Coordinates of C-alpha atoms and ligand atoms in Angstrom, one line a residue:
M1 CA 0.1 0.3 -0.1
S2 CA 1.3 3.0 -0.7
S3 CA 2.5 6.2 2.4
A4 CA 4.4 8.6 2.7
I5 CA 7.9 6.4 2.9
H6 CA 6.6 3.4 -0.1
N7 CA 5.6 4.8 -3.1
L8 CA 4.4 1.8 -4.9
S9 CA 2.8 3.6 -7.9
H10 CA 6.7 4.2 -9.8
V11 CA 9.3 1.2 -8.8
H12 CA 9.3 -1.7 -10.4
D13 CA 7.9 -1.4 -13.5
G14 CA 11.1 -2.3 -15.5
E15 CA 11.0 -5.7 -13.6
I16 CA 6.9 -6.2 -15.2
P17 CA 6.6 -8.6 -17.7
S18 CA 4.6 -7.7 -20.4
A19 CA 0.7 -8.3 -20.9
K20 CA 0.1 -8.5 -24.0
E21 CA -2.0 -12.2 -24.3
M22 CA -3.0 -11.5 -20.9
H23 CA -6.2 -11.1 -20.2
F24 CA -8.1 -9.1 -17.3
G25 CA -11.4 -7.9 -15.9
I26 CA -11.8 -5.5 -13.2
V27 CA -14.8 -5.0 -11.0
V28 CA -14.8 -1.2 -9.6
S29 CA -17.8 0.0 -7.4
E30 CA -20.1 2.4 -8.0
W31 CA -19.7 4.6 -4.2
N32 CA -17.1 7.2 -3.8
T33 CA -16.9 7.7 -7.8
E34 CA -14.9 10.5 -8.3
I35 CA -11.9 8.4 -6.4
T36 CA -12.9 4.7 -8.0
S37 CA -13.2 6.5 -11.5
K38 CA -9.1 7.4 -10.8
L39 CA -8.6 3.3 -9.3
L40 CA -9.8 2.2 -12.6
T41 CA -8.6 5.1 -15.0
G42 CA -4.4 4.4 -13.3
A43 CA -5.1 0.2 -13.9
Y44 CA -6.3 0.2 -17.2
N45 CA -4.0 2.4 -17.9
T46 CA -0.8 0.1 -17.0
L47 CA -2.6 -2.8 -18.7
L48 CA -2.3 -0.6 -21.5
K49 CA 1.4 0.0 -21.2
H50 CA 2.5 -2.8 -20.8
E51 CA 1.1 -3.9 -23.8
A52 CA -2.4 -5.3 -22.5
K53 CA -5.2 -4.9 -25.4
E54 CA -7.5 -3.4 -24.9
K55 CA -10.2 -5.9 -26.0
N56 CA -8.6 -8.2 -23.5
I57 CA -9.8 -6.2 -20.7
I58 CA -13.5 -5.9 -19.6
V59 CA -14.6 -3.7 -17.1
K60 CA -17.9 -4.3 -15.0
W61 CA -19.9 -1.9 -12.4
V62 CA -21.2 -3.2 -9.2
P63 CA -23.5 -0.9 -7.4
G64 CA -20.4 -1.0 -3.7
S65 CA -17.0 -2.4 -2.5
F66 CA -19.3 -4.6 -0.9
E67 CA -20.5 -6.1 -4.3
L68 CA -17.0 -7.2 -5.6
P69 CA -16.6 -10.1 -4.8
L70 CA -19.4 -11.4 -6.3
G71 CA -18.8 -9.0 -9.7
A72 CA -15.3 -10.3 -9.8
Q73 CA -16.7 -14.3 -9.4
L74 CA -19.8 -13.2 -11.9
I75 CA -16.3 -12.2 -14.7
A76 CA -14.2 -15.3 -14.0
E77 CA -17.1 -17.4 -14.7
N78 CA -18.0 -15.4 -17.7
Y79 CA -15.6 -14.6 -19.3
K80 CA -11.9 -15.5 -20.2
V81 CA -10.1 -13.9 -17.6
D82 CA -6.3 -14.5 -16.4
A83 CA -7.0 -11.5 -13.5
V84 CA -9.5 -9.6 -12.0
I85 CA -8.6 -6.3 -10.4
C86 CA -10.4 -5.7 -8.3
L87 CA -11.4 -1.5 -7.4
G88 CA -13.0 0.1 -4.9
C89 CA -13.1 3.1 -1.8
V90 CA -14.6 3.1 1.4
I91 CA -13.7 5.1 3.9
Q92 CA -14.4 5.4 7.4
G93 CA -17.2 6.7 9.4
E94 CA -19.2 7.3 12.2
T95 CA -20.7 3.2 12.4
R96 CA -19.0 0.5 12.0
H97 CA -20.0 0.3 8.8
F98 CA -17.1 0.6 7.6
D99 CA -15.6 -2.2 9.5
F100 CA -18.0 -4.6 7.9
I101 CA -17.7 -3.8 4.4
C102 CA -13.8 -4.4 4.4
S103 CA -13.7 -7.2 6.6
A104 CA -16.1 -8.9 4.0
V105 CA -14.5 -7.3 0.9
S106 CA -10.9 -8.9 2.1
T107 CA -12.2 -11.9 3.1
G108 CA -13.9 -12.5 -0.4
I109 CA -11.6 -11.5 -2.3
M110 CA -8.9 -13.6 -0.1
Q111 CA -11.8 -17.0 -0.9
L112 CA -12.1 -15.7 -4.6
N113 CA -8.2 -16.4 -5.0
L114 CA -8.0 -20.1 -3.8
A115 CA -11.1 -21.3 -4.5
Y116 CA -10.7 -19.9 -8.4
E117 CA -6.5 -20.3 -7.9
L118 CA -6.7 -17.1 -10.3
P119 CA -5.8 -14.2 -9.2
F120 CA -7.8 -11.2 -7.1
I121 CA -6.1 -8.4 -6.5
F122 CA -7.8 -6.2 -3.9
G123 CA -7.4 -2.5 -5.0
L124 CA -9.8 -1.7 -2.4
L125 CA -8.9 1.8 -0.4
T126 CA -10.0 2.0 3.0
P127 CA -8.9 5.6 4.1
D128 CA -9.9 8.0 7.0
S129 CA -10.6 10.2 5.2
M130 CA -11.4 11.7 1.6
Q131 CA -8.1 13.9 1.4
Q132 CA -6.3 10.2 1.8
A133 CA -8.3 8.7 -0.4
Q134 CA -7.6 11.9 -3.1
D135 CA -4.0 11.4 -2.1
R136 CA -4.1 7.4 -2.8
T137 CA -5.3 8.2 -6.1
E138 CA -4.3 12.2 -7.3
G139 CA -0.1 11.3 -7.5
K140 CA 1.0 12.0 -3.5
Y141 CA 1.6 8.7 -2.7
G142 CA 0.8 7.1 -6.5
N143 CA -2.2 5.9 -7.5
K144 CA -3.7 2.3 -6.3
G145 CA -4.9 1.9 -9.1
N146 CA -1.5 1.0 -11.1
E147 CA -0.3 -1.0 -8.0
A148 CA -3.1 -3.2 -8.8
A149 CA -2.9 -4.1 -11.8
A150 CA 0.8 -3.7 -12.0
A151 CA 0.0 -6.9 -8.9
A152 CA -1.9 -8.5 -12.0
I153 CA 0.3 -8.4 -14.4
K154 CA 3.6 -10.0 -11.9
M155 CA 0.8 -12.7 -10.6
V156 CA -0.5 -14.1 -14.1
A157 CA 3.5 -14.4 -15.0
M158 CA 4.1 -16.4 -11.8
Q159 CA 1.4 -18.2 -12.4
Q160 CA 1.5 -19.1 -16.3
S161 CA 5.6 -19.9 -14.8
L162 CA 5.0 -23.0 -13.4
Ligands
DLZ1 C1 -23.2 1.7 2.3 C2 -22.1 1.5 2.0 C3 -21.3 3.0 2.8 C4 -22.2 3.1 4.5 N1 -20.3 3.1 2.2 C5 -19.5 2.5 1.6 C6 -18.5 3.0 1.2 O1 -17.7 4.1 1.4 N2 -17.3 3.0 -0.5 C7 -18.3 1.5 -0.6 O2 -17.9 0.9 -1.9 N3 -19.7 1.6 -0.5 C8 -20.3 1.7 0.4 N4 -21.3 1.5 0.7 C9 -22.2 0.6 -0.2 C10 -22.0 -1.0 0.5 O3 -21.1 -0.9 -0.5 C11 -22.9 -1.9 -0.7 O4 -23.5 -1.6 -1.6 C12 -24.5 -1.4 0.5 O5 -24.1 -2.0 1.6 C13 -24.8 -2.5 -0.9 O6 -25.4 -4.5 -0.1

């Protein structure tokens, strides 16, 4: 995860393999769209930068982050994909809603990885404030969407190397 001392968005670029022959799904949450649309742009452009073809990238929107695991599963079951990138943003509020959503999404995505033996990438921002979310999508600490796409490419390459 990006932080003041560890901005992952621009490092290790040289180590990212070509995604020319890879197929990706991206599932994005509509909640906090001003943030998730930037995550999507970052992820999409990173895939293209590493030679993925537009026709091999399928993007689907879901109502909120809670729906990300099912959205990702539906993509995996209905499209030829090598990895699914899950993008959302849950901002800490006054109630425990935040904890329930974050816990459900992280557990759900982890379970998908193991159940399908396919990379399902955890691109969920869990900031305390909108400012923290913007810092992680507008450059100050990079763009978490870029990192999620890089992780997807690396995991597909790792799986294909086995
Ligand atoms: C209900 C809700 C709330 C309060 N906050 C967020 C949020 O910050 N980020 C997000 O992605 N989704 C939020 N949601 C919506 C839930 O994820 C979910 O879509 C609804 O509870 C319906 O299942």
